[in-house]
Amino acid sequence: MSDIKKEFLKGLWDELPPFRVLLGLCPTLAVTSTAENGLGMGAAVIFVLTLSNIIISAMRKIIPPKVRIACFIVVTASLVVAVELLMQANAYPLYQKLGIFVPLIVVNCLILGRAEAFASRNAILPSIADALGMGIGFAASLTFLGGVRELFGNGTVFGIPVMWANFKPAQFMVMAPGAFVCLGLILAGMNAFNRRQSRKKGETESAVQNSTCASCGACNACDGR
């Protein structure tokens, strides 16, 4: 159970797809002009990623190694067609906003990467945990990025006005260059946070070691230093 939990949690921070391992950047940059678009694309990816991991994991022993990538693409393409039909039937305005990037999920490097690196080599339960963690992390990242761009570009979040009355939106944020700038700032912030956490961890470990040496006076491992 601990292994399954670990596989799920890694996609929420340590291997966060767009911000840590930089996977799936095409839809991340292209569709996140609003939080709604980011959430919609994220939900579609969760659906495709989870079911593709399940199918590929279940068939991993019978898929010929020489054609495994082709098989992965066929499975993913079938699921993407299902997603398109569902979105056309139940969320057509969102489907129109996402446009070509819904069918392009077929070649999303996140989907194929998890199929090749994980689902094709592991059992079904760990593969489900991996897919859900990566998918939720991806959806949260797109929603957050879309929310930030929408906030400063339109003064709204999910279409709801949240800024003051005389706020002047920075239209640059909802344009293509704004996506790169916003992504870069988020990456810089996450790297700074990780460096700070590593520094704190190092200081804590140093303090524990010094406390241990002081309690024993001197030890062979560090000669009292």
Tab-separated table of N, CA and C in Angstrom, residues 59-194:
chain	number	residue	atom	x	y	z
A	59	MET	N	-2.427	-5.489	-20.618
A	59	MET	CA	-1.995	-6.168	-21.851
A	59	MET	C	-0.472	-6.205	-22.001
A	60	ARG	N	0.252	-5.794	-20.967
A	60	ARG	CA	1.700	-5.611	-21.111
A	60	ARG	C	2.433	-6.905	-21.483
A	61	LYS	N	1.894	-8.048	-21.084
A	61	LYS	CA	2.582	-9.314	-21.353
A	61	LYS	C	2.288	-9.880	-22.738
A	62	ILE	N	1.306	-9.311	-23.426
A	62	ILE	CA	0.956	-9.842	-24.744
A	62	ILE	C	1.250	-8.852	-25.873
A	63	ILE	N	1.642	-7.625	-25.515
A	63	ILE	CA	2.001	-6.643	-26.546
A	63	ILE	C	3.413	-6.927	-27.035
A	64	PRO	N	3.613	-7.173	-28.322
A	64	PRO	CA	4.963	-7.434	-28.852
A	64	PRO	C	5.866	-6.214	-28.646
A	65	PRO	N	7.058	-6.412	-28.115
A	65	PRO	CA	7.952	-5.276	-27.839
A	65	PRO	C	8.241	-4.409	-29.055
A	66	LYS	N	8.332	-5.009	-30.246
A	66	LYS	CA	8.708	-4.255	-31.434
A	66	LYS	C	7.618	-3.290	-31.893
A	67	VAL	N	6.374	-3.527	-31.501
A	67	VAL	CA	5.279	-2.651	-31.937
A	67	VAL	C	4.570	-2.014	-30.741
A	68	ARG	N	5.263	-1.962	-29.619
A	68	ARG	CA	4.605	-1.473	-28.408
A	68	ARG	C	4.173	-0.002	-28.539
A	69	ILE	N	5.004	0.844	-29.146
A	69	ILE	CA	4.648	2.255	-29.285
A	69	ILE	C	3.408	2.411	-30.156
A	70	ALA	N	3.345	1.659	-31.236
A	70	ALA	CA	2.164	1.704	-32.102
A	70	ALA	C	0.915	1.257	-31.347
A	71	CYS	N	1.067	0.218	-30.527
A	71	CYS	CA	-0.069	-0.256	-29.719
A	71	CYS	C	-0.502	0.806	-28.714
A	72	PHE	N	0.473	1.470	-28.098
A	72	PHE	CA	0.151	2.529	-27.139
A	72	PHE	C	-0.636	3.646	-27.821
A	73	ILE	N	-0.230	4.006	-29.017
A	73	ILE	CA	-0.908	5.084	-29.748
A	73	ILE	C	-2.331	4.677	-30.131
A	74	VAL	N	-2.515	3.418	-30.533
A	74	VAL	CA	-3.860	2.944	-30.888
A	74	VAL	C	-4.785	3.000	-29.675
A	75	VAL	N	-4.298	2.551	-28.531
A	75	VAL	CA	-5.098	2.596	-27.292
A	75	VAL	C	-5.441	4.039	-26.944
A	76	THR	N	-4.435	4.913	-26.980
A	76	THR	CA	-4.652	6.319	-26.631
A	76	THR	C	-5.610	6.990	-27.611
A	77	ALA	N	-5.444	6.714	-28.896
A	77	ALA	CA	-6.314	7.331	-29.905
A	77	ALA	C	-7.769	6.919	-29.705
A	78	SER	N	-7.998	5.668	-29.370
A	78	SER	CA	-9.369	5.202	-29.131
A	78	SER	C	-10.001	5.937	-27.959
A	79	LEU	N	-9.223	6.140	-26.902
A	79	LEU	CA	-9.736	6.847	-25.722
A	79	LEU	C	-9.959	8.325	-26.015
A	80	VAL	N	-9.097	8.911	-26.819
A	80	VAL	CA	-9.264	10.322	-27.164
A	80	VAL	C	-10.534	10.530	-27.987
A	81	VAL	N	-10.837	9.600	-28.884
A	81	VAL	CA	-12.090	9.686	-29.641
A	81	VAL	C	-13.285	9.662	-28.684
A	82	ALA	N	-13.213	8.806	-27.670
A	82	ALA	CA	-14.288	8.749	-26.673
A	82	ALA	C	-14.409	10.076	-25.930
A	83	VAL	N	-13.271	10.671	-25.570
A	83	VAL	CA	-13.286	11.971	-24.884
A	83	VAL	C	-13.907	13.044	-25.779
A	84	GLU	N	-13.533	13.050	-27.057
A	84	GLU	CA	-14.096	14.031	-27.986
A	84	GLU	C	-15.608	13.907	-28.070
A	85	LEU	N	-16.095	12.694	-28.180
A	85	LEU	CA	-17.541	12.489	-28.289
A	85	LEU	C	-18.255	12.918	-27.001
A	86	LEU	N	-17.663	12.603	-25.863
A	86	LEU	CA	-18.265	13.012	-24.588
A	86	LEU	C	-18.312	14.528	-24.456
A	87	MET	N	-17.203	15.187	-24.830
A	87	MET	CA	-17.162	16.646	-24.726
A	87	MET	C	-18.117	17.296	-25.714
A	88	GLN	N	-18.237	16.748	-26.915
A	88	GLN	CA	-19.168	17.296	-27.895
A	88	GLN	C	-20.610	17.168	-27.420
A	89	ALA	N	-20.884	16.075	-26.696
A	89	ALA	CA	-22.256	15.835	-26.233
A	89	ALA	C	-22.599	16.629	-24.972
A	90	ASN	N	-21.608	16.846	-24.090
A	90	ASN	CA	-21.912	17.412	-22.772
A	90	ASN	C	-21.255	18.762	-22.488
A	91	ALA	N	-20.206	19.122	-23.240
A	91	ALA	CA	-19.515	20.391	-22.986
A	91	ALA	C	-19.020	20.959	-24.309
A	92	TYR	N	-19.947	21.172	-25.230
A	92	TYR	CA	-19.547	21.592	-26.572
A	92	TYR	C	-18.841	22.950	-26.594
A	93	PRO	N	-19.300	23.962	-25.835
A	93	PRO	CA	-18.565	25.241	-25.835
A	93	PRO	C	-17.103	25.077	-25.398
A	94	LEU	N	-16.871	24.247	-24.367
A	94	LEU	CA	-15.500	24.003	-23.929
A	94	LEU	C	-14.720	23.258	-25.000
A	95	TYR	N	-15.364	22.311	-25.656
A	95	TYR	CA	-14.710	21.567	-26.731
A	95	TYR	C	-14.267	22.506	-27.841
A	96	GLN	N	-15.089	23.496	-28.172
A	96	GLN	CA	-14.727	24.462	-29.197
A	96	GLN	C	-13.544	25.321	-28.767
A	97	LYS	N	-13.496	25.672	-27.486
A	97	LYS	CA	-12.392	26.501	-26.987
A	97	LYS	C	-11.067	25.736	-27.032
A	98	LEU	N	-11.111	24.465	-26.677
A	98	LEU	CA	-9.886	23.667	-26.658
A	98	LEU	C	-9.424	23.311	-28.062
A	99	GLY	N	-10.366	23.194	-28.990
A	99	GLY	CA	-10.042	23.015	-30.393
A	99	GLY	C	-9.180	21.798	-30.683
A	100	ILE	N	-8.131	22.025	-31.472
A	100	ILE	CA	-7.283	20.939	-31.967
A	100	ILE	C	-6.515	20.239	-30.859
A	101	PHE	N	-6.430	20.873	-29.694
A	101	PHE	CA	-5.603	20.298	-28.633
A	101	PHE	C	-6.266	19.103	-27.948
A	102	VAL	N	-7.555	18.896	-28.158
A	102	VAL	CA	-8.189	17.673	-27.651
A	102	VAL	C	-7.720	16.450	-28.447
A	103	PRO	N	-7.828	16.436	-29.774
A	103	PRO	CA	-7.293	15.267	-30.508
A	103	PRO	C	-5.782	15.118	-30.377
A	104	LEU	N	-5.077	16.213	-30.116
A	104	LEU	CA	-3.624	16.125	-29.970
A	104	LEU	C	-3.197	15.439	-28.674
A	105	ILE	N	-4.155	15.125	-27.801
A	105	ILE	CA	-3.833	14.336	-26.603
A	105	ILE	C	-3.225	12.996	-27.009
A	106	VAL	N	-3.566	12.535	-28.207
A	106	VAL	CA	-3.045	11.251	-28.698
A	106	VAL	C	-1.520	11.223	-28.640
A	107	VAL	N	-0.886	12.330	-28.983
A	107	VAL	CA	0.577	12.363	-29.021
A	107	VAL	C	1.155	13.157	-27.848
A	108	ASN	N	0.371	13.363	-26.822
A	108	ASN	CA	0.877	14.043	-25.627
A	108	ASN	C	1.989	13.196	-25.013
A	109	CYS	N	3.154	13.792	-24.806
A	109	CYS	CA	4.294	13.023	-24.301
A	109	CYS	C	4.061	12.508	-22.886
A	110	LEU	N	3.150	13.151	-22.139
A	110	LEU	CA	2.826	12.648	-20.804
A	110	LEU	C	2.137	11.290	-20.901
A	111	ILE	N	1.157	11.165	-21.809
A	111	ILE	CA	0.412	9.913	-21.968
A	111	ILE	C	1.344	8.791	-22.419
A	112	LEU	N	2.069	9.038	-23.497
A	112	LEU	CA	2.961	8.006	-24.031
A	112	LEU	C	4.118	7.722	-23.080
A	113	GLY	N	4.583	8.759	-22.387
A	113	GLY	CA	5.686	8.567	-21.444
A	113	GLY	C	5.310	7.666	-20.287
A	114	ARG	N	4.116	7.842	-19.724
A	114	ARG	CA	3.688	6.989	-18.609
A	114	ARG	C	3.395	5.578	-19.104
A	115	ALA	N	2.890	5.453	-20.329
A	115	ALA	CA	2.643	4.120	-20.880
A	115	ALA	C	3.953	3.354	-21.033
A	116	GLU	N	4.969	4.015	-21.596
A	116	GLU	CA	6.249	3.354	-21.850
A	116	GLU	C	7.054	3.145	-20.572
A	117	ALA	N	7.102	4.167	-19.719
A	117	ALA	CA	7.980	4.116	-18.546
A	117	ALA	C	7.355	3.377	-17.370
A	118	PHE	N	6.027	3.324	-17.294
A	118	PHE	CA	5.415	2.748	-16.092
A	118	PHE	C	4.385	1.663	-16.375
A	119	ALA	N	3.320	1.997	-17.094
A	119	ALA	CA	2.214	1.045	-17.249
A	119	ALA	C	2.653	-0.247	-17.920
A	120	SER	N	3.575	-0.171	-18.884
A	120	SER	CA	4.015	-1.368	-19.601
A	120	SER	C	4.936	-2.245	-18.765
A	121	ARG	N	5.287	-1.792	-17.560
A	121	ARG	CA	6.234	-2.532	-16.730
A	121	ARG	C	5.702	-2.839	-15.328
A	122	ASN	N	4.474	-2.425	-15.034
A	122	ASN	CA	3.943	-2.592	-13.690
A	122	ASN	C	2.519	-3.123	-13.718
A	123	ALA	N	2.077	-3.583	-12.536
A	123	ALA	CA	0.730	-4.142	-12.414
A	123	ALA	C	-0.319	-3.037	-12.500
A	124	ILE	N	-1.579	-3.453	-12.482
A	124	ILE	CA	-2.678	-2.510	-12.724
A	124	ILE	C	-2.821	-1.489	-11.598
A	125	LEU	N	-2.820	-1.921	-10.332
A	125	LEU	CA	-3.040	-0.972	-9.236
A	125	LEU	C	-1.971	0.118	-9.176
A	126	PRO	N	-0.683	-0.215	-9.215
A	126	PRO	CA	0.315	0.864	-9.260
A	126	PRO	C	0.161	1.756	-10.491
A	127	SER	N	-0.250	1.187	-11.606
A	127	SER	CA	-0.435	1.974	-12.825
A	127	SER	C	-1.592	2.956	-12.675
A	128	ILE	N	-2.656	2.526	-11.996
A	128	ILE	CA	-3.773	3.436	-11.728
A	128	ILE	C	-3.320	4.571	-10.823
A	129	ALA	N	-2.566	4.240	-9.770
A	129	ALA	CA	-2.065	5.266	-8.850
A	129	ALA	C	-1.158	6.254	-9.576
A	130	ASP	N	-0.287	5.725	-10.424
A	130	ASP	CA	0.609	6.578	-11.205
A	130	ASP	C	-0.187	7.512	-12.113
A	131	ALA	N	-1.185	6.969	-12.796
A	131	ALA	CA	-1.979	7.777	-13.727
A	131	ALA	C	-2.782	8.842	-13.002
A	132	LEU	N	-3.397	8.477	-11.887
A	132	LEU	CA	-4.200	9.456	-11.147
A	132	LEU	C	-3.328	10.566	-10.579
A	133	GLY	N	-2.174	10.194	-10.018
A	133	GLY	CA	-1.282	11.213	-9.468
A	133	GLY	C	-0.790	12.163	-10.541
A	134	MET	N	-0.305	11.607	-11.654
A	134	MET	CA	0.194	12.436	-12.749
A	134	MET	C	-0.939	13.256	-13.372
A	135	GLY	N	-2.107	12.626	-13.539
A	135	GLY	CA	-3.229	13.326	-14.155
A	135	GLY	C	-3.749	14.463	-13.299
A	136	ILE	N	-3.904	14.205	-12.005
A	136	ILE	CA	-4.387	15.256	-11.106
A	136	ILE	C	-3.361	16.382	-11.003
A	137	GLY	N	-2.086	16.015	-10.939
A	137	GLY	CA	-1.041	17.032	-10.907
A	137	GLY	C	-1.049	17.877	-12.168
A	138	PHE	N	-1.243	17.234	-13.312
A	138	PHE	CA	-1.299	17.943	-14.586
A	138	PHE	C	-2.507	18.874	-14.631
A	139	ALA	N	-3.672	18.362	-14.210
A	139	ALA	CA	-4.891	19.175	-14.229
A	139	ALA	C	-4.775	20.362	-13.274
A	140	ALA	N	-4.227	20.131	-12.079
A	140	ALA	CA	-4.059	21.220	-11.115
A	140	ALA	C	-3.094	22.278	-11.650
A	141	SER	N	-2.043	21.831	-12.325
A	141	SER	CA	-1.063	22.772	-12.878
A	141	SER	C	-1.687	23.641	-13.960
A	142	LEU	N	-2.442	23.019	-14.867
A	142	LEU	CA	-3.081	23.780	-15.937
A	142	LEU	C	-4.133	24.733	-15.388
A	143	THR	N	-4.884	24.277	-14.384
A	143	THR	CA	-5.909	25.133	-13.790
A	143	THR	C	-5.272	26.324	-13.080
A	144	PHE	N	-4.187	26.068	-12.354
A	144	PHE	CA	-3.492	27.152	-11.653
A	144	PHE	C	-2.907	28.158	-12.637
A	145	LEU	N	-2.219	27.653	-13.659
A	145	LEU	CA	-1.630	28.536	-14.655
A	145	LEU	C	-2.715	29.335	-15.383
A	146	GLY	N	-3.803	28.653	-15.749
A	146	GLY	CA	-4.907	29.348	-16.404
A	146	GLY	C	-5.555	30.369	-15.501
A	147	GLY	N	-5.674	30.035	-14.196
A	147	GLY	CA	-6.267	30.975	-13.256
A	147	GLY	C	-5.434	32.233	-13.088
A	148	VAL	N	-4.109	32.072	-13.014
A	148	VAL	CA	-3.221	33.226	-12.876
A	148	VAL	C	-3.294	34.112	-14.113
A	149	ARG	N	-3.227	33.497	-15.296
A	149	ARG	CA	-3.285	34.279	-16.537
A	149	ARG	C	-4.637	34.974	-16.697
A	150	GLU	N	-5.711	34.273	-16.342
A	150	GLU	CA	-7.040	34.879	-16.451
A	150	GLU	C	-7.209	36.014	-15.451
A	151	LEU	N	-6.656	35.826	-14.254
A	151	LEU	CA	-6.784	36.849	-13.213
A	151	LEU	C	-6.158	38.166	-13.647
A	152	PHE	N	-4.921	38.095	-14.119
A	152	PHE	CA	-4.223	39.322	-14.491
A	152	PHE	C	-4.550	39.778	-15.915
A	153	GLY	N	-5.036	38.859	-16.741
A	153	GLY	CA	-5.360	39.228	-18.113
A	153	GLY	C	-6.785	39.699	-18.316
A	154	ASN	N	-7.711	39.191	-17.477
A	154	ASN	CA	-9.118	39.569	-17.621
A	154	ASN	C	-9.735	40.091	-16.336
A	155	GLY	N	-9.059	39.864	-15.216
A	155	GLY	CA	-9.627	40.281	-13.937
A	155	GLY	C	-10.680	39.331	-13.415
A	156	THR	N	-10.697	38.095	-13.953
A	156	THR	CA	-11.695	37.104	-13.536
A	156	THR	C	-11.012	35.778	-13.222
A	157	VAL	N	-11.732	34.898	-12.536
A	157	VAL	CA	-11.312	33.511	-12.319
A	157	VAL	C	-12.537	32.639	-12.545
A	158	PHE	N	-12.445	31.714	-13.484
A	158	PHE	CA	-13.593	30.916	-13.916
A	158	PHE	C	-14.742	31.824	-14.372
A	159	GLY	N	-14.379	32.961	-14.975
A	159	GLY	CA	-15.377	33.877	-15.506
A	159	GLY	C	-16.013	34.782	-14.469
A	160	ILE	N	-15.603	34.663	-13.212
A	160	ILE	CA	-16.180	35.473	-12.131
A	160	ILE	C	-15.263	36.659	-11.844
A	161	PRO	N	-15.764	37.900	-11.933
A	161	PRO	CA	-14.916	39.066	-11.648
A	161	PRO	C	-14.448	39.057	-10.188
A	162	VAL	N	-13.146	39.231	-9.990
A	162	VAL	CA	-12.589	39.201	-8.627
A	162	VAL	C	-11.699	40.411	-8.337
A	163	MET	N	-11.437	41.242	-9.329
A	163	MET	CA	-10.576	42.405	-9.119
A	163	MET	C	-11.413	43.648	-8.869
A	164	TRP	N	-10.738	44.719	-8.445
A	164	TRP	CA	-11.433	45.950	-8.129
A	164	TRP	C	-12.002	46.601	-9.395
A	165	ALA	N	-12.874	47.597	-9.178
A	165	ALA	CA	-13.660	48.149	-10.285
A	165	ALA	C	-12.804	48.795	-11.368
A	166	ASN	N	-11.773	49.540	-10.983
A	166	ASN	CA	-10.959	50.250	-11.977
A	166	ASN	C	-9.700	49.473	-12.372
A	167	PHE	N	-9.720	48.156	-12.162
A	167	PHE	CA	-8.578	47.317	-12.537
A	167	PHE	C	-8.416	47.299	-14.052
A	168	LYS	N	-7.186	47.480	-14.513
A	168	LYS	CA	-6.899	47.454	-15.940
A	168	LYS	C	-6.205	46.141	-16.292
A	169	PRO	N	-6.882	45.234	-16.978
A	169	PRO	CA	-6.285	43.923	-17.306
A	169	PRO	C	-5.044	44.070	-18.181
A	170	ALA	N	-4.089	43.191	-17.947
A	170	ALA	CA	-2.894	43.120	-18.783
A	170	ALA	C	-3.143	42.065	-19.855
A	171	GLN	N	-3.630	42.490	-21.004
A	171	GLN	CA	-3.992	41.556	-22.071
A	171	GLN	C	-2.821	40.673	-22.492
A	172	PHE	N	-1.623	41.148	-22.226
A	172	PHE	CA	-0.423	40.368	-22.537
A	172	PHE	C	-0.481	38.987	-21.894
A	173	MET	N	-1.096	38.874	-20.708
A	173	MET	CA	-1.092	37.621	-19.955
A	173	MET	C	-1.924	36.534	-20.620
A	174	VAL	N	-2.938	36.894	-21.375
A	174	VAL	CA	-3.776	35.875	-22.017
A	174	VAL	C	-3.355	35.627	-23.463
A	175	MET	N	-2.249	36.230	-23.858
A	175	MET	CA	-1.677	35.980	-25.184
A	175	MET	C	-0.546	34.966	-25.062
A	176	ALA	N	-0.057	34.493	-26.210
A	176	ALA	CA	0.959	33.444	-26.207
A	176	ALA	C	2.217	33.812	-25.419
A	177	PRO	N	2.775	35.024	-25.560
A	177	PRO	CA	3.973	35.357	-24.774
A	177	PRO	C	3.720	35.326	-23.276
A	178	GLY	N	2.503	35.684	-22.862
A	178	GLY	CA	2.172	35.662	-21.446
A	178	GLY	C	2.238	34.270	-20.856
A	179	ALA	N	1.922	33.256	-21.672
A	179	ALA	CA	2.004	31.876	-21.191
A	179	ALA	C	3.437	31.510	-20.851
A	180	PHE	N	4.386	31.891	-21.704
A	180	PHE	CA	5.795	31.596	-21.446
A	180	PHE	C	6.293	32.345	-20.217
A	181	VAL	N	5.927	33.617	-20.105
A	181	VAL	CA	6.376	34.416	-18.963
A	181	VAL	C	5.823	33.849	-17.661
A	182	CYS	N	4.543	33.534	-17.651
A	182	CYS	CA	3.906	33.017	-16.441
A	182	CYS	C	4.491	31.659	-16.063
A	183	LEU	N	4.707	30.796	-17.052
A	183	LEU	CA	5.309	29.492	-16.784
A	183	LEU	C	6.705	29.665	-16.198
A	184	GLY	N	7.494	30.571	-16.767
A	184	GLY	CA	8.839	30.804	-16.259
A	184	GLY	C	8.846	31.301	-14.825
A	185	LEU	N	7.931	32.193	-14.501
A	185	LEU	CA	7.858	32.709	-13.133
A	185	LEU	C	7.461	31.615	-12.138
A	186	ILE	N	6.542	30.741	-12.554
A	186	ILE	CA	6.137	29.636	-11.676
A	186	ILE	C	7.301	28.677	-11.456
A	187	LEU	N	8.038	28.358	-12.526
A	187	LEU	CA	9.199	27.474	-12.398
A	187	LEU	C	10.246	28.090	-11.488
A	188	ALA	N	10.475	29.393	-11.635
A	188	ALA	CA	11.451	30.071	-10.786
A	188	ALA	C	11.017	30.024	-9.319
A	189	GLY	N	9.728	30.243	-9.074
A	189	GLY	CA	9.219	30.196	-7.707
A	189	GLY	C	9.349	28.811	-7.088
A	190	MET	N	9.044	27.768	-7.871
A	190	MET	CA	9.152	26.403	-7.358
A	190	MET	C	10.605	26.033	-7.086
A	191	ASN	N	11.513	26.453	-7.961
A	191	ASN	CA	12.931	26.167	-7.735
A	191	ASN	C	13.448	26.870	-6.491
A	192	ALA	N	13.019	28.113	-6.289
A	192	ALA	CA	13.428	28.849	-5.093
A	192	ALA	C	12.895	28.170	-3.837
A	193	PHE	N	11.655	27.701	-3.889
A	193	PHE	CA	11.068	27.004	-2.743
A	193	PHE	C	11.824	25.718	-2.437
A	194	ASN	N	12.156	24.959	-3.483
A	194	ASN	CA	12.888	23.707	-3.287
A	194	ASN	C	14.281	23.950	-2.709
